[in-house]
C-alpha atoms as one frame of an Amber mdcrd trajectory, in Angstrom:
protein
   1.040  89.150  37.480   2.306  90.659  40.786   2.637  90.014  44.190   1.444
  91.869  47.463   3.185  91.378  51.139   0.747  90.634  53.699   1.318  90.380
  57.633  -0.657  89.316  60.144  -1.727  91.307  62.899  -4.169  90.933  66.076
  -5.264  87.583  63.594  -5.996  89.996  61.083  -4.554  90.300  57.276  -2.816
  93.572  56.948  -1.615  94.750  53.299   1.482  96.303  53.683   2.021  99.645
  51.747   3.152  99.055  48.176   7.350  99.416  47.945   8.143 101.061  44.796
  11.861 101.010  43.866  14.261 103.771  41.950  13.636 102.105  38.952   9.928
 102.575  39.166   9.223  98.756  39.465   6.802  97.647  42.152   8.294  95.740
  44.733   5.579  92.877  44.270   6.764  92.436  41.271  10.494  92.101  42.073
   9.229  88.978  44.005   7.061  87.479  41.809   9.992  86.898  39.254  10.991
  83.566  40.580   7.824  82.138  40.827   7.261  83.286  36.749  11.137  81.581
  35.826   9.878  78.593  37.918   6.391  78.348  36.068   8.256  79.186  32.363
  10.536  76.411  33.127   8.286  73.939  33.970   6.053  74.811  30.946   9.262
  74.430  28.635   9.331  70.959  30.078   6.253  69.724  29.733   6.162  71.099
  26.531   9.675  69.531  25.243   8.377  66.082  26.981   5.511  65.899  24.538
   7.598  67.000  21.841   9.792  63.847  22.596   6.589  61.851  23.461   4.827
  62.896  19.822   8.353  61.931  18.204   8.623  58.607  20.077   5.025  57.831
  19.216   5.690  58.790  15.749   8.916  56.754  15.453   6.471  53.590  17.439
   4.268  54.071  14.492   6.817  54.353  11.657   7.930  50.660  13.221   4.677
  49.543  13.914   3.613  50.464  10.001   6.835  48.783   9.071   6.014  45.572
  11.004   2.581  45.668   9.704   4.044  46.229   6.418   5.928  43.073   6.395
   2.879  41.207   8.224   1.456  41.792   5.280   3.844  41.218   2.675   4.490
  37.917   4.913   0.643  36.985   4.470   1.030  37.716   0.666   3.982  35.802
  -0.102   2.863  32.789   1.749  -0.582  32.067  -0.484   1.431  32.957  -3.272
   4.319  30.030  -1.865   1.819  27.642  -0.827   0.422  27.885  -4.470   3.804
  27.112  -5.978   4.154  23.457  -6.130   6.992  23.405  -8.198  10.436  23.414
  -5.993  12.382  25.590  -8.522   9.729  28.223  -8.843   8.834  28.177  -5.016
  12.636  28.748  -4.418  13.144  31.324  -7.372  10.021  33.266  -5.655  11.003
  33.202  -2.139  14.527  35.096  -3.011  12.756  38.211  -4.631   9.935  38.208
  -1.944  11.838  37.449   1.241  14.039  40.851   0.857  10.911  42.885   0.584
   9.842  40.828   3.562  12.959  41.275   6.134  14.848  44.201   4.498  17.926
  42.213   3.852  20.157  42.461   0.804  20.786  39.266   0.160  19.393  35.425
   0.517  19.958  32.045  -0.110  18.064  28.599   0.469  19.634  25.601   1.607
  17.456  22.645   1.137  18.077  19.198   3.815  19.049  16.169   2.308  19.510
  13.548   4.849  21.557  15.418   7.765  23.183  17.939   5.265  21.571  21.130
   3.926  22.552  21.496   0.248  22.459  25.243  -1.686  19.468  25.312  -3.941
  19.581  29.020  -5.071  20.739  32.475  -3.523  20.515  36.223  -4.863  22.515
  39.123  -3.707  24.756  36.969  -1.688  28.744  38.464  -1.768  29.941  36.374
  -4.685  33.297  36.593  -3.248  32.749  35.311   0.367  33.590  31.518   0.957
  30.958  31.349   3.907  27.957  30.301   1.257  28.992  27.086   0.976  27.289
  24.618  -1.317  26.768  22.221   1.686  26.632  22.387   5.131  25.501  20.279
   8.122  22.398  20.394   9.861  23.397  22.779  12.744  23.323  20.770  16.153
  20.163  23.278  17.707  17.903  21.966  14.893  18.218  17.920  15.536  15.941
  17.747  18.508  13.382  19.431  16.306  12.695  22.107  18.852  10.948  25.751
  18.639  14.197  26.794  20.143  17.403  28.554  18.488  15.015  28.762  15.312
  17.374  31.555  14.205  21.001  31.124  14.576  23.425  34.299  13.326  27.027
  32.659  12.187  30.739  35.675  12.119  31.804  35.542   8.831  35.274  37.673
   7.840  34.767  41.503   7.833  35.194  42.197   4.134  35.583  46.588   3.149
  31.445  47.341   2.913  29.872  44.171   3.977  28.527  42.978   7.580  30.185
  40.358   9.814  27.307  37.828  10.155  25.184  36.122   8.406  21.647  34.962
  10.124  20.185  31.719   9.845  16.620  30.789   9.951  15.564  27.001   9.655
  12.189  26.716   7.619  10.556  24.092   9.920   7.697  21.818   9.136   5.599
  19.757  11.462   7.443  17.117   9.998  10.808  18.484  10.721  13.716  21.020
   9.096  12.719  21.376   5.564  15.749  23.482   5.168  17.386  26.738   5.976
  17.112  30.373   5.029  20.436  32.634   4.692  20.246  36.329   4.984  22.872
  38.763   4.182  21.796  41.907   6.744  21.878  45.573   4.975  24.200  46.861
   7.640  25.030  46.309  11.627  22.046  46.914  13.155  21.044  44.802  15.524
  17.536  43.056  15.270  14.737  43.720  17.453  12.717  40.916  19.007   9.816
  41.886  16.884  11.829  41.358  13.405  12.625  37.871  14.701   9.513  36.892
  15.500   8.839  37.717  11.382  11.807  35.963  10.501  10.502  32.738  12.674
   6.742  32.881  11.294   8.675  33.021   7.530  10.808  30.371   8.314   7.546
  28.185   9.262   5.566  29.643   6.186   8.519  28.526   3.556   9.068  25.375
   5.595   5.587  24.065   4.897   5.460  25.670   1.188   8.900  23.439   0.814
   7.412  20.358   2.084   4.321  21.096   0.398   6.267  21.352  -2.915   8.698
  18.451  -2.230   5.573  15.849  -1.619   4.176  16.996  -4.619   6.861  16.185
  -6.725   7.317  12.976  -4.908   3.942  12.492  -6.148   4.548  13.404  -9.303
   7.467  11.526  -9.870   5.450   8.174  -8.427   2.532   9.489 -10.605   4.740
   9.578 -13.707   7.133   6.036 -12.392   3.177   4.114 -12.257   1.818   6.134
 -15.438   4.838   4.888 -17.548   4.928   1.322 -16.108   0.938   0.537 -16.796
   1.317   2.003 -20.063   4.532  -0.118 -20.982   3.096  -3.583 -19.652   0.972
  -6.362 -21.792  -1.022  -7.111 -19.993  -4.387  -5.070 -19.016  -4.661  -3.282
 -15.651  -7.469  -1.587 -14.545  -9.351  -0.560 -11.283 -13.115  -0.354 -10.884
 -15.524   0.804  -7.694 -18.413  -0.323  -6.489 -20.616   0.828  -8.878 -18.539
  -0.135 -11.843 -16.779   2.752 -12.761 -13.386   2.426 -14.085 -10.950   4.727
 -11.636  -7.441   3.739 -13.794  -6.667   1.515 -16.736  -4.157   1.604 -19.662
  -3.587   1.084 -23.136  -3.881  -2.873 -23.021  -6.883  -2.939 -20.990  -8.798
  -0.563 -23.600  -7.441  -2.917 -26.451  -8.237  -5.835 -24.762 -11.912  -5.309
 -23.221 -12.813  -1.973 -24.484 -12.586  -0.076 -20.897 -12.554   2.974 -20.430
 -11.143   5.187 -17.829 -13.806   7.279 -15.940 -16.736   5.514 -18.124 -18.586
   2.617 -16.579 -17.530  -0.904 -17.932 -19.522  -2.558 -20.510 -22.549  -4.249
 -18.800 -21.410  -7.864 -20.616 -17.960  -7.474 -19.051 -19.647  -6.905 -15.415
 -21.733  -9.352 -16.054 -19.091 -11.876 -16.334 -16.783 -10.496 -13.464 -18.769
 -10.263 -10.990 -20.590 -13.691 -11.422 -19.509 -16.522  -8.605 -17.104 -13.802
  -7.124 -15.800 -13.977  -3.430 -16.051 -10.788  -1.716 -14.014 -12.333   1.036
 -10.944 -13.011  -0.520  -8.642 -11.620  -3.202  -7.145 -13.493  -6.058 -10.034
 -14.234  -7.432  -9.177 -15.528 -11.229 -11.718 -15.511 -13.960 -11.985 -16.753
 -17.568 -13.633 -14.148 -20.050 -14.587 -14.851 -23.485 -15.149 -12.173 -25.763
 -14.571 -10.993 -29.767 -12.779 -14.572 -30.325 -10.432 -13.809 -27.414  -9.900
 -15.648 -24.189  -8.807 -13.446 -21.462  -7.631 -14.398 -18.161  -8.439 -12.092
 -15.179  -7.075 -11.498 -11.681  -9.151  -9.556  -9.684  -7.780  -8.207  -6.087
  -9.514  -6.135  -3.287  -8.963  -2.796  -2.842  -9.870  -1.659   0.985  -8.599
   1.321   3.085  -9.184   4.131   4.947  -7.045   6.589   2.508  -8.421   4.635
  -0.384 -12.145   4.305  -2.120 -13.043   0.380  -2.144 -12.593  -0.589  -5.402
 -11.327  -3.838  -7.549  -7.752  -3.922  -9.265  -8.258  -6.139 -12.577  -5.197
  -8.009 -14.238  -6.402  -9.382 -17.741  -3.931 -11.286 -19.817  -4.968 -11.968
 -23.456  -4.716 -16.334 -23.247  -6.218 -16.666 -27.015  -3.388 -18.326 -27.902
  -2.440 -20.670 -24.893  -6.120 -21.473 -24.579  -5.916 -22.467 -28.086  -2.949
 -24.709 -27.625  -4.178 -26.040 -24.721  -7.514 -27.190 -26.336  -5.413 -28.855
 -29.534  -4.244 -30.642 -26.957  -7.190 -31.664 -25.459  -8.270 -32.615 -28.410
  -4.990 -34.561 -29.528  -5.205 -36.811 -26.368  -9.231 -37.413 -26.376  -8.791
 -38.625 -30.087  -5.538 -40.890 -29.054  -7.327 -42.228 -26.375 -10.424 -43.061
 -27.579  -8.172 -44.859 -30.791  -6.281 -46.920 -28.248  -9.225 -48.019 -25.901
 -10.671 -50.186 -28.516  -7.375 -52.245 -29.242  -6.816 -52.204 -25.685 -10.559
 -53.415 -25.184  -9.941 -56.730 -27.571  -6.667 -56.985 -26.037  -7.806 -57.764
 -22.424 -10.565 -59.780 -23.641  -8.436 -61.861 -25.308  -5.849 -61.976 -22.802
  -8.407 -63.338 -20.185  -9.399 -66.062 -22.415  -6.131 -67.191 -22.865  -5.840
 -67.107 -18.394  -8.700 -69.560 -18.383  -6.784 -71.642 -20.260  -3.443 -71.555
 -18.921  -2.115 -73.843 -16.196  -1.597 -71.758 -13.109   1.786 -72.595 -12.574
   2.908 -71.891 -15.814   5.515 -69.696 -17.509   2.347 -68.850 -20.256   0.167
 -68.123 -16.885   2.881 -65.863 -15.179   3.276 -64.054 -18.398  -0.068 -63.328
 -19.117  -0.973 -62.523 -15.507   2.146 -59.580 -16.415   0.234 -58.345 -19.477
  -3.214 -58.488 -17.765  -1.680 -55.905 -15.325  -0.383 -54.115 -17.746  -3.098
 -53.526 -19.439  -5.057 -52.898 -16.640  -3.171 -49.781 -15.775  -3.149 -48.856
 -19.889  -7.220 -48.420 -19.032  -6.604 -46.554 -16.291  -4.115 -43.977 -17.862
  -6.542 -43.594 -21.199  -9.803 -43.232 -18.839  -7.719 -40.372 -17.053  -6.873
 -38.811 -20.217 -10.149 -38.840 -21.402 -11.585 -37.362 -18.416  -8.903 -34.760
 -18.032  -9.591 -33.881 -21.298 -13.554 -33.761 -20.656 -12.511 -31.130 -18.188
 -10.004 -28.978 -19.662 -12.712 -28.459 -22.533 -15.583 -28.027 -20.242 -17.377
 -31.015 -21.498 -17.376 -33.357 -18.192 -21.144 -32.732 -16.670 -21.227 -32.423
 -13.192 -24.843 -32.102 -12.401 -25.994 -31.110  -8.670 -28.207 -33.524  -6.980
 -28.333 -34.530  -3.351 -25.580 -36.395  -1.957 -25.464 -38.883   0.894 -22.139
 -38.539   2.180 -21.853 -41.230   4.572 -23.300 -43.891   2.338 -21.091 -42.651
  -0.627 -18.020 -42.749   1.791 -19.029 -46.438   2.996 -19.454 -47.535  -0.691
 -16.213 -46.210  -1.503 -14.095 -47.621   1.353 -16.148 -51.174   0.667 -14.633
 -50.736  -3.065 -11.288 -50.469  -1.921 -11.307 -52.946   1.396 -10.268 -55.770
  -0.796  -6.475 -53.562  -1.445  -5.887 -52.462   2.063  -6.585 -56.366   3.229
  -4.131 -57.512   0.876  -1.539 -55.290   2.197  -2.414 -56.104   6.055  -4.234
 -52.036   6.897  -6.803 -51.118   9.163  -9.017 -49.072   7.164 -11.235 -46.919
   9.595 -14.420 -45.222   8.845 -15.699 -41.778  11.243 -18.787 -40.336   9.630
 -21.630 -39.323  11.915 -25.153 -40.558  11.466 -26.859 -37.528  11.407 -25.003
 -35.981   8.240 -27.569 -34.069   6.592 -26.988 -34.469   2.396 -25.491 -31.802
   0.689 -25.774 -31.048  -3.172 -23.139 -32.131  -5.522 -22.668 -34.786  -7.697
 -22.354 -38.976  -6.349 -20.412 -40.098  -9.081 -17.705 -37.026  -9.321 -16.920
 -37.259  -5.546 -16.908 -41.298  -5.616 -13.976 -40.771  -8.543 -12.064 -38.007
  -6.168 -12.431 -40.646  -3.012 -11.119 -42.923  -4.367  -8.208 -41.745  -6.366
  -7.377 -40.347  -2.552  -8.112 -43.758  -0.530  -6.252 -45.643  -3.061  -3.063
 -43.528  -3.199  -3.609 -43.907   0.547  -3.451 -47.463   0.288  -0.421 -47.556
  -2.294   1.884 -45.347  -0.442   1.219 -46.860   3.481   2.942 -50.019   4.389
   1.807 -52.929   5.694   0.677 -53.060   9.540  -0.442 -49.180   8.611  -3.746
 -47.580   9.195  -5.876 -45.437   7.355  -8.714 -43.302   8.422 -11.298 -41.665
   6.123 -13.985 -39.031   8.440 -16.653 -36.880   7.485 -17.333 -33.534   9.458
 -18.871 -29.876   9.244 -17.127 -27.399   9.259 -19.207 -24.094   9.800 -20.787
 -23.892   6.126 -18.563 -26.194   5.002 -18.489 -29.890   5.167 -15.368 -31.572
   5.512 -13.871 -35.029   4.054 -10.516 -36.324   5.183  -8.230 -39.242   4.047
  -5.327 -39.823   6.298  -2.739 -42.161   6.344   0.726 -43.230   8.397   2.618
 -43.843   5.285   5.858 -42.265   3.636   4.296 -38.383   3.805   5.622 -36.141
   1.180   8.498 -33.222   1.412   7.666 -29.572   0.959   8.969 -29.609  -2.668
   6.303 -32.568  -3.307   3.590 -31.113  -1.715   3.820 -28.294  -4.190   3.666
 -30.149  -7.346   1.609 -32.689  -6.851  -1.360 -31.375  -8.550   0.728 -30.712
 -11.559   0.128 -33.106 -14.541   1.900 -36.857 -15.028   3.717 -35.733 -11.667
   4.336 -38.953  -9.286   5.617 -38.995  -6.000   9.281 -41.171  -6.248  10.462
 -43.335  -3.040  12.856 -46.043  -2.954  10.773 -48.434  -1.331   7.684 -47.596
  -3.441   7.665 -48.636  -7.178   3.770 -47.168  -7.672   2.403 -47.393 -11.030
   0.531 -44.043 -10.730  -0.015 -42.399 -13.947   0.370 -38.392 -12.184  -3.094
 -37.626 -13.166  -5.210 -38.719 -10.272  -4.905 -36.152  -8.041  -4.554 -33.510
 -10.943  -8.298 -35.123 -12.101  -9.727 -34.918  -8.299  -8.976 -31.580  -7.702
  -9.933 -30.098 -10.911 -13.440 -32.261  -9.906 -13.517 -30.992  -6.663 -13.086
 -27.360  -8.027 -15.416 -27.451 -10.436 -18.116 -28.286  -7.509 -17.311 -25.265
  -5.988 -14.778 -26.675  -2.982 -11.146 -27.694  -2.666  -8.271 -30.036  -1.553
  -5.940 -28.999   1.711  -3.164 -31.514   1.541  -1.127 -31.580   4.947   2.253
 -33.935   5.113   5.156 -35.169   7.277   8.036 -37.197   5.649   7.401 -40.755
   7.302   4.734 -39.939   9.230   2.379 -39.492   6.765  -0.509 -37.115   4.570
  -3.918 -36.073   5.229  -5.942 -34.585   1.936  -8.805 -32.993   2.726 -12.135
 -32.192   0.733 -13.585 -28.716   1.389 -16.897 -28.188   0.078 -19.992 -25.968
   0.976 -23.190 -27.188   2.601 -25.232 -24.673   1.027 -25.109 -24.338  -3.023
């Protein structure tokens, strides 16, 4: 390449003769030589910028290969943690992965125990260094539970070969710190936003993995704490759904009634669980005969919205207490069916022997005494004959329909003759248009009056006592109340417990304590049941429950 000198004359391009100088070079080409430096030079830079350009884009590649390296070894390790449930083998796995991961040297894993973070394990830590301490204290930037300050890098004292820091990264869960991650950095280089943005996504990774594998072993140490206390207990527990298969049950509920868990229980034993049940309510309690054995169950509800509906069964084996129970039965329906007869002849006699006496006399007075006393003999040996008739299932309580107003009127007409005596106002409230309900006449006459007379007995004189008759939804409701001497709290709860009588100063009643124990196991066994409210000196209210429709 050369160049030519022009000029410009008249308008017109005039090529000057070509110079040639002593050293036979053309003078065009003398002046071309700058313009061929300036065109090397700017060659040599372009081509030395895409030298650096390929080496920079190399170098981006070598990190981006390294990032996506670790991405990946990152992915990896975190379905292999989230499949370790164990805490030991989680944390054993997560020191020889998360080197590979980060390029550190060394690691350790604090996990938080309250507001401390306790050393679980490390590997490659400096042995000799007093900064991996055994416990430490939740650093302040992780209380509020923020994305923030998720990596924290703490000095520690320059040792001959090892770096001056060591970096923190808290393995956070969406319920919180789980626990922290300790790395011990191959040298001083500084890291790059992209390597903490890997260190951040680990520490979320291991933090669920650890919570993952510390509610498991809650579980499993519930699991284990329920597993060891069903199989331990006497009595029978199991848990049944809806369509009668058995969910849970242990060793005494196999023994017991032959159930089975994940089997469906024996059609006789859902036969007899299920009959006269109350979905409504829990505590349902049941009496199941079976192979000579008298089992007592509890049944409970089951609902949720975490849980399957389902039953939880309590059996207890009663063979024996039911067994007892019915010698005794036995013992007093024998005793008082021998004493009756005596008793019988007795009062017979003894009323002879008042139509006789003068009335004024000591001989009148005294047998007057042992009338009365043998009058409330009959009464405590008919109780004990009827209790008996219905702790062995053998007082009949046939339905039929039931005039409730009329029974109540006959009752109160009964008992008029006491409350006169004693100067009370005996008030009847029982609406004409009662429809009759089915139950048995000559049960609930027994139950009112054992409640109007202990009325009676425990109000004193000028009192008033009021017996109504109401419905109650699908339930039809008879109440005694009175204005007498009320009952405590600590009375109230007894007083359906056998030969139990309320004690007052001022009343000497010659109740034998089976009365109300009789009524209520009468009133139960037709399907209702006695609400007893009381105020000390102001007086009770007992209540009969029972349902219209049977």
């Amino acid at each position: 390449m050369y160049a030519t000198l022009v000029i410009l004359r008249n308008a017109e391009i005039v090529f000057l003769p070509e110079v040639v100088t002593p050293s036979g070079i053309s003078q065009g080409m003398v002046l071309s030589l700058p313009y061929l430096a300036f065109v090397s030079l700017l060659v040599w830079a372009l081509t030395t910028e895409m030298e650096r350009g390929e080496e920079n884009l190399n170098l981006r590649n070598q990190e981006l290969s390294r990032i996506n390296g670790r991405l990946r070894s990152l992915v990896a390790a975190s379905e292999q943690w989230l499949s370790r449930l164990n805490l030991s083998h989680l944390l054993a796995s997560s020191l020889e992965l998360v080197p590979r991961i980060t390029g550190h040297r060394g690691a350790a894993i604090y996990v938080r125990r309250g507001d401390a973070l306790c050393l679980e394990q490390s590997r490659g830590g400096p042995e000799e260094s007093n900064d991996m301490r055994p416990s430490l204290p939740l650093p302040a930037e992780w209380r509020n539970n923020t994305e923030e300050a998720a990596i924290l890098h703490q000095p520690i004292r320059e040792m001959e070969g090892a770096p001056s820091r060591l970096t923190h990264v808290a393995l956070r869960s969406p319920r919180g710190i789980e626990g922290m991650l300790t790395l011990l950095p191959s040298g001083e280089q500084e890291m790059d936003a992209g390597e903490e943005q890997i260190l951040q996504l680990l520490g979320h990774q291991l933090g669920i993995a650890l919570e993952n594998a510390r509610l498991f072993s809650h579980l499993h140490h519930e699991r284990n704490l329920l597993h060891g206390i069903l199989s331990n207990m006497v009595e029978g527990v199991f848990v049944v759904d809806d369509e009668d298969r058995v969910l849970l049950s242990n060793h005494a509920a196999a023994q017991m009634l032959s159930v089975s868990e994940g089997e469906r229980l024996p059609r006789w034993l859902a036969e007899q669980l299920w009959a006269d049940v109350d979905d409504e309510e829990s505590g349902d309690r049941k009496l199941i005969e079976w192979d000579d054995r008298v089992v007592s169950l509890s049944l409970a509800s089951l609902n949720g919205e975490e849980v399957p509906a389902s039953t939880i069964c309590v059996a207890r084996d009663i063979t024996q207490e039911a067994q007892v129970e019915q010698m005794k039965s036995d013992f007093l329906a024998y005793a008082s069916h021998e004493l009756r007869t005596p008793i019988t002849t007795i009062k017979m006699l003894v009323r002879l022997l008042l139509m006789d006496a003068p009335l004024n006399s000591k001989s009148h007075d005294y047998l007057t005494v042992i009338n009365t006393q043998l009058e409330r003999q009959t009464r405590l040996i008919g109780n004990l004959l009827d209790l008996a008739r219905l702790e062995s299932g053998r007082y009949d309580l046939p339905l039929e329909p039931v005039d409730i107003c009329r029974l109540i009127q006959t009752v109160v007409r009964n008992c008029r003759p006491l409350a006169e005596e004693k100067g009370l106002d005996v008030v009847v409230d029982c609406p004409d248009d009662l429809a009759s309900i089915q139950s048995n006449t000559g049960g609930l006459e027994q139950v009112l009056t054992n409640l109007l007379s202990n009325a009676i007995k425990f109000t004193d004189a000028g009192g008033r006592v009021d017996v109504s008759c109401r419905h109650d939804g699908d339930e039809l409701l008879i109440a005694v109340q009175d204005t007498g001497i009320g009952m405590t709290s600590e009375q109230l709860g007894r007083i359906f417990t056998k030969f139990y009588t309320v004690r007052h100063p001022r009343k000497q009643g010659e109740g034998t304590g089976l009365g109300l124990v009789i009524s209520n196991m009468i009133v139960t066994k037709l399907g209702g049941r006695i609400d007893v409210t009381s105020t000390p000196g102001a007086g009770s209210c007992f209540t009969v429950r029972l349902a219209i429709n049977r």
